[in-house]
Amino acid sequence: MMLRHRRTVAAAALAAAAVSGLPACSAVLGEEASLLDATSLTVGVKADQPGLGLEDGDGGFEGFDVDVALYIAEQLGIPEENVEFVPVTSAEREQKLDDGEVDMVVATYSITPARKTEVTFGGPYYVAKQDVLVRADATGIQGVRDLEGLDVCQGEGSNSAVRITEGLGIDVVQTDAPSYSACIELLRDGDVDAVSTDNLILAGFLAEDPSAFRFVNNPFTDEKYGVGLPYGDVAACEAVNKAISTMYQDGTAADLLDTWFGETGLQVVTSVPQFEGCV
């Protein structure tokens, strides 16, 4: 069944959590807590990434990440009316999970060794590729090595530009912006030469204004999108992985990818990703 939701709904707080002071998602099992005991979820998603996580103007959110989160919640036994979406930026994802402001993050959250010291990741639910977006008239940029000496924008809290400089040894001028939507505006205005990040993110922005930008379409890294969970919640991680497997096996993942990216020309992957492991 294909999902495409354009609304957000309030999550009901657990009575036990209110008494104990735990996050609304958690119930106490001895000294352990797990999302598997939840009757509601607060999920952090992006609010400014077309096709992935975008605030719709009516207080709701839409996109691939939003629909993936709803599918996972359903598989965990949590109905849609008990799922609340809240916006998160790249820079604040770990902190909001650690503080209990959100119970889960589904927000183009690449799994990295450093982040795994603070967050337990389910998935990945999709493996994107890092690529480059330039202005439509920038015909001289055909691959990442053509960015040598140019100004490349990355969103705050992202590692995209670092993968170019430290990972590939390409000397670029790095510009940090509050978000990738801000990077896109800098690119549009000619203040930077390129934006480099995951191809799903770039494809979403390209679909919004295909005449202004050009997708280089020459990927150079894998970006494993994980479901961010409270650190140490292995049981929830395993359940999330099972839900993701089912999402690909029953055709939902392919339907969602076609819904959100089918008109962008991006070649998407519809096979079950190889999971990272929960421990």
Tab-separated table of C-alpha atoms in Angstrom:
chain	number	residue	atom	x	y	z
A	1	MET	CA	0.000	0.000	0.000
A	2	MET	CA	1.432	3.370	-0.943
A	3	LEU	CA	1.396	6.073	1.698
A	4	ARG	CA	1.440	9.783	1.056
A	5	HIS	CA	0.466	11.720	4.139
A	6	ARG	CA	0.214	15.500	4.318
A	7	ARG	CA	-0.769	16.047	7.890
A	8	THR	CA	0.604	15.787	11.390
A	9	VAL	CA	-1.287	14.614	14.408
A	10	ALA	CA	-0.763	15.177	18.093
A	11	ALA	CA	0.785	12.369	20.111
A	12	ALA	CA	-0.861	11.390	23.372
A	13	ALA	CA	1.480	11.234	26.354
A	14	LEU	CA	1.776	7.968	28.232
A	15	ALA	CA	0.296	8.213	31.699
A	16	ALA	CA	3.152	6.229	33.182
A	17	ALA	CA	5.713	8.447	31.512
A	18	ALA	CA	4.031	11.551	32.876
A	19	VAL	CA	4.296	10.142	36.391
A	20	SER	CA	7.884	8.988	36.053
A	21	GLY	CA	9.188	11.954	34.077
A	22	LEU	CA	10.410	9.731	31.243
A	23	PRO	CA	9.969	10.793	27.597
A	24	ALA	CA	6.434	10.241	26.321
A	25	CYS	CA	7.505	7.240	24.275
A	26	SER	CA	9.028	5.240	27.109
A	27	ALA	CA	7.744	2.787	29.619
A	28	VAL	CA	9.871	1.343	32.363
A	29	LEU	CA	10.993	-2.298	32.292
A	30	GLY	CA	13.114	-2.611	35.397
A	31	GLU	CA	15.818	-0.054	34.677
A	32	GLU	CA	15.499	-0.352	30.901
A	33	ALA	CA	13.210	1.533	28.522
A	34	SER	CA	12.379	0.778	24.912
A	35	LEU	CA	10.302	2.275	22.141
A	36	LEU	CA	8.688	-1.150	21.864
A	37	ASP	CA	6.674	-0.204	24.953
A	38	ALA	CA	5.447	3.036	23.398
A	39	THR	CA	1.851	3.858	22.573
A	40	SER	CA	2.867	7.107	20.840
A	41	LEU	CA	5.895	8.518	19.027
A	42	THR	CA	7.385	11.935	18.443
A	43	VAL	CA	9.460	11.775	15.273
A	44	GLY	CA	12.015	14.340	14.153
A	45	VAL	CA	11.984	15.058	10.406
A	46	LYS	CA	13.385	17.766	8.165
A	47	ALA	CA	11.076	20.670	7.397
A	48	ASP	CA	12.813	22.146	4.340
A	49	GLN	CA	13.818	19.249	2.082
A	50	PRO	CA	11.388	18.716	-0.832
A	51	GLY	CA	10.551	15.058	-1.431
A	52	LEU	CA	11.987	13.987	1.931
A	53	GLY	CA	10.725	16.127	4.765
A	54	LEU	CA	8.891	19.352	4.024
A	55	GLU	CA	6.478	21.431	6.075
A	56	ASP	CA	3.321	21.663	4.005
A	57	GLY	CA	2.028	25.048	5.207
A	58	ASP	CA	-0.846	23.562	7.186
A	59	GLY	CA	1.197	22.427	10.165
A	60	GLY	CA	1.935	19.042	8.637
A	61	PHE	CA	4.899	17.367	6.995
A	62	GLU	CA	5.261	15.407	3.771
A	63	GLY	CA	7.905	13.394	1.989
A	64	PHE	CA	9.629	10.043	1.753
A	65	ASP	CA	11.080	10.219	5.271
A	66	VAL	CA	7.678	11.094	6.720
A	67	ASP	CA	6.032	8.134	5.028
A	68	VAL	CA	8.842	5.785	6.060
A	69	ALA	CA	8.373	6.885	9.683
A	70	LEU	CA	4.625	6.262	9.496
A	71	TYR	CA	5.186	2.815	8.004
A	72	ILE	CA	7.653	1.888	10.743
A	73	ALA	CA	5.288	3.194	13.430
A	74	GLU	CA	2.470	1.081	12.005
A	75	GLN	CA	4.697	-2.007	12.048
A	76	LEU	CA	5.524	-1.248	15.696
A	77	GLY	CA	1.813	-1.181	16.491
A	78	ILE	CA	1.532	2.598	16.844
A	79	PRO	CA	-1.377	4.094	14.863
A	80	GLU	CA	-0.945	7.188	12.735
A	81	GLU	CA	-3.028	9.315	15.070
A	82	ASN	CA	-0.438	8.697	17.807
A	83	VAL	CA	2.511	9.906	15.718
A	84	GLU	CA	3.611	13.525	15.999
A	85	PHE	CA	6.156	15.039	13.623
A	86	VAL	CA	8.454	17.863	14.681
A	87	PRO	CA	11.146	19.653	12.657
A	88	VAL	CA	14.847	18.974	13.302
A	89	THR	CA	17.965	20.366	11.675
A	90	SER	CA	21.078	18.338	10.927
A	91	ALA	CA	22.960	19.988	13.780
A	92	GLU	CA	20.428	19.180	16.510
A	93	ARG	CA	19.442	15.561	15.792
A	94	GLU	CA	21.679	13.907	18.415
A	95	GLN	CA	20.793	16.454	21.092
A	96	LYS	CA	17.044	16.148	20.589
A	97	LEU	CA	17.272	12.368	20.869
A	98	ASP	CA	19.496	12.583	23.929
A	99	ASP	CA	17.216	15.124	25.627
A	100	GLY	CA	14.116	13.042	24.888
A	101	GLU	CA	12.521	15.821	22.815
A	102	VAL	CA	12.050	13.253	20.048
A	103	ASP	CA	11.755	9.483	20.253
A	104	MET	CA	12.961	8.747	16.745
A	105	VAL	CA	14.689	10.669	13.953
A	106	VAL	CA	13.996	9.964	10.286
A	107	ALA	CA	15.701	12.914	8.651
A	108	THR	CA	18.290	11.984	5.984
A	109	TYR	CA	20.407	10.921	8.954
A	110	SER	CA	23.571	9.324	7.562
A	111	ILE	CA	25.013	6.561	9.742
A	112	THR	CA	28.623	7.326	10.698
A	113	PRO	CA	30.994	5.776	13.256
A	114	ALA	CA	31.052	9.005	15.278
A	115	ARG	CA	27.270	9.270	15.425
A	116	LYS	CA	26.972	5.623	16.459
A	117	THR	CA	28.699	6.531	19.732
A	118	GLU	CA	25.673	8.684	20.621
A	119	VAL	CA	22.756	7.160	18.714
A	120	THR	CA	21.508	3.646	18.035
A	121	PHE	CA	20.645	3.408	14.343
A	122	GLY	CA	18.082	1.183	12.730
A	123	GLY	CA	18.500	0.517	9.058
A	124	PRO	CA	19.641	1.973	6.807
A	125	TYR	CA	16.215	2.433	5.240
A	126	TYR	CA	17.849	3.782	2.081
A	127	VAL	CA	21.401	4.084	0.741
A	128	ALA	CA	21.780	7.363	-1.123
A	129	LYS	CA	24.845	8.612	-3.002
A	130	GLN	CA	26.592	11.928	-2.501
A	131	ASP	CA	26.520	14.058	-5.622
A	132	VAL	CA	26.669	17.688	-6.730
A	133	LEU	CA	24.113	20.304	-7.757
A	134	VAL	CA	25.214	23.373	-9.736
A	135	ARG	CA	23.540	26.201	-11.610
A	136	ALA	CA	22.195	25.208	-14.992
A	137	ASP	CA	24.799	27.279	-16.835
A	138	ALA	CA	27.787	25.761	-14.971
A	139	THR	CA	28.750	23.407	-17.795
A	140	GLY	CA	32.365	23.072	-16.674
A	141	ILE	CA	31.503	21.025	-13.604
A	142	GLN	CA	31.043	17.391	-14.599
A	143	GLY	CA	32.270	15.633	-11.461
A	144	VAL	CA	33.444	16.210	-7.914
A	145	ARG	CA	37.073	16.839	-8.945
A	146	ASP	CA	35.938	19.817	-11.018
A	147	LEU	CA	35.082	21.518	-7.699
A	148	GLU	CA	38.799	22.122	-6.971
A	149	GLY	CA	39.159	25.731	-5.769
A	150	LEU	CA	35.418	26.424	-5.945
A	151	ASP	CA	32.986	27.407	-3.199
A	152	VAL	CA	30.857	24.488	-1.977
A	153	CYS	CA	27.999	24.868	0.481
A	154	GLN	CA	26.996	22.374	3.148
A	155	GLY	CA	24.245	22.492	5.765
A	156	GLU	CA	25.264	22.984	9.382
A	157	GLY	CA	25.786	19.646	11.092
A	158	SER	CA	26.442	17.857	7.802
A	159	ASN	CA	29.666	16.121	6.765
A	160	SER	CA	29.257	16.563	3.012
A	161	ALA	CA	32.006	19.091	2.311
A	162	VAL	CA	34.373	17.305	4.680
A	163	ARG	CA	33.990	14.136	2.597
A	164	ILE	CA	35.248	16.117	-0.400
A	165	THR	CA	38.177	17.821	1.341
A	166	GLU	CA	39.366	15.177	3.798
A	167	GLY	CA	37.897	12.108	2.122
A	168	LEU	CA	38.971	12.835	-1.444
A	169	GLY	CA	41.719	15.385	-0.920
A	170	ILE	CA	40.019	17.993	-3.108
A	171	ASP	CA	40.677	21.577	-2.026
A	172	VAL	CA	37.401	23.508	-1.984
A	173	VAL	CA	36.206	26.619	-0.193
A	174	GLN	CA	33.631	25.423	2.335
A	175	THR	CA	30.605	27.575	3.089
A	176	ASP	CA	28.336	26.510	5.942
A	177	ALA	CA	24.675	27.483	5.902
A	178	PRO	CA	21.946	26.781	8.484
A	179	SER	CA	20.302	24.219	6.194
A	180	TYR	CA	20.435	22.803	2.682
A	181	SER	CA	17.520	24.965	1.640
A	182	ALA	CA	19.699	27.949	2.596
A	183	CYS	CA	22.534	26.439	0.518
A	184	ILE	CA	20.201	26.209	-2.464
A	185	GLU	CA	19.367	29.910	-2.171
A	186	LEU	CA	23.078	30.783	-2.026
A	187	LEU	CA	23.607	28.696	-5.157
A	188	ARG	CA	20.680	30.340	-6.921
A	189	ASP	CA	22.047	33.801	-6.088
A	190	GLY	CA	25.560	32.950	-7.292
A	191	ASP	CA	27.119	33.204	-3.823
A	192	VAL	CA	28.469	29.628	-3.985
A	193	ASP	CA	29.459	27.457	-6.937
A	194	ALA	CA	27.909	24.152	-5.887
A	195	VAL	CA	25.953	22.262	-3.270
A	196	SER	CA	27.086	18.725	-2.537
A	197	THR	CA	25.093	16.276	-0.460
A	198	ASP	CA	22.967	13.151	-0.844
A	199	ASN	CA	21.395	12.666	-4.275
A	200	LEU	CA	17.880	12.258	-2.842
A	201	ILE	CA	18.155	15.679	-1.215
A	202	LEU	CA	19.519	17.257	-4.391
A	203	ALA	CA	16.868	15.577	-6.560
A	204	GLY	CA	14.120	17.017	-4.381
A	205	PHE	CA	15.452	20.559	-4.774
A	206	LEU	CA	16.012	20.057	-8.505
A	207	ALA	CA	12.386	18.981	-8.937
A	208	GLU	CA	11.296	22.262	-7.370
A	209	ASP	CA	13.140	24.358	-9.989
A	210	PRO	CA	14.576	22.228	-12.839
A	211	SER	CA	15.399	25.207	-15.054
A	212	ALA	CA	17.676	26.856	-12.492
A	213	PHE	CA	19.927	23.933	-11.566
A	214	ARG	CA	21.749	20.977	-13.038
A	215	PHE	CA	22.339	17.639	-11.357
A	216	VAL	CA	25.927	16.530	-12.044
A	217	ASN	CA	24.818	12.900	-11.594
A	218	ASN	CA	28.296	11.548	-10.919
A	219	PRO	CA	28.048	10.076	-7.386
A	220	PHE	CA	31.091	9.364	-5.252
A	221	THR	CA	30.040	8.041	-1.803
A	222	ASP	CA	27.358	5.936	-0.152
A	223	GLU	CA	25.114	7.687	2.360
A	224	LYS	CA	23.297	5.210	4.602
A	225	TYR	CA	20.111	6.808	5.913
A	226	GLY	CA	19.468	5.468	9.402
A	227	VAL	CA	16.544	5.647	11.789
A	228	GLY	CA	17.929	7.435	14.831
A	229	LEU	CA	16.883	5.823	18.123
A	230	PRO	CA	17.791	6.451	21.763
A	231	TYR	CA	21.265	5.098	22.443
A	232	GLY	CA	21.225	1.472	23.572
A	233	ASP	CA	17.659	0.589	22.532
A	234	VAL	CA	18.686	-2.585	20.725
A	235	ALA	CA	15.219	-4.161	20.879
A	236	ALA	CA	13.664	-1.194	19.067
A	237	CYS	CA	16.494	-1.217	16.528
A	238	GLU	CA	15.845	-4.857	15.692
A	239	ALA	CA	12.112	-4.207	15.348
A	240	VAL	CA	12.787	-1.213	13.090
A	241	ASN	CA	15.037	-3.345	10.883
A	242	LYS	CA	12.293	-5.939	10.571
A	243	ALA	CA	9.830	-3.190	9.596
A	244	ILE	CA	12.212	-1.840	6.946
A	245	SER	CA	12.680	-5.324	5.484
A	246	THR	CA	8.912	-5.716	5.231
A	247	MET	CA	8.599	-2.268	3.637
A	248	TYR	CA	10.865	-3.349	0.782
A	249	GLN	CA	9.463	-6.862	0.475
A	250	ASP	CA	5.821	-5.773	0.211
A	251	GLY	CA	6.588	-3.129	-2.435
A	252	THR	CA	5.876	-0.080	-0.273
A	253	ALA	CA	9.437	1.242	-0.524
A	254	ALA	CA	9.377	1.098	-4.327
A	255	ASP	CA	6.001	2.841	-4.396
A	256	LEU	CA	7.176	5.614	-2.086
A	257	LEU	CA	10.386	6.185	-4.017
A	258	ASP	CA	8.401	6.421	-7.238
A	259	THR	CA	5.895	8.801	-5.640
A	260	TRP	CA	8.496	11.242	-4.424
A	261	PHE	CA	11.318	10.874	-6.963
A	262	GLY	CA	9.814	9.174	-10.018
A	263	GLU	CA	9.764	12.388	-12.046
A	264	THR	CA	13.308	13.503	-11.200
A	265	GLY	CA	15.136	11.010	-13.408
A	266	LEU	CA	17.086	9.736	-10.419
A	267	GLN	CA	17.803	6.012	-10.545
A	268	VAL	CA	16.639	4.740	-7.169
A	269	VAL	CA	17.453	1.460	-5.414
A	270	THR	CA	14.485	-0.744	-4.512
A	271	SER	CA	16.246	-3.721	-2.920
A	272	VAL	CA	16.519	-4.188	0.860
A	273	PRO	CA	19.607	-2.311	2.129
A	274	GLN	CA	22.264	-4.190	4.070
A	275	PHE	CA	21.699	-3.382	7.723
A	276	GLU	CA	24.451	-2.033	9.967
A	277	GLY	CA	23.572	-4.125	13.022
A	278	CYS	CA	22.134	-2.894	16.292
A	279	VAL	CA	24.910	-3.540	18.801
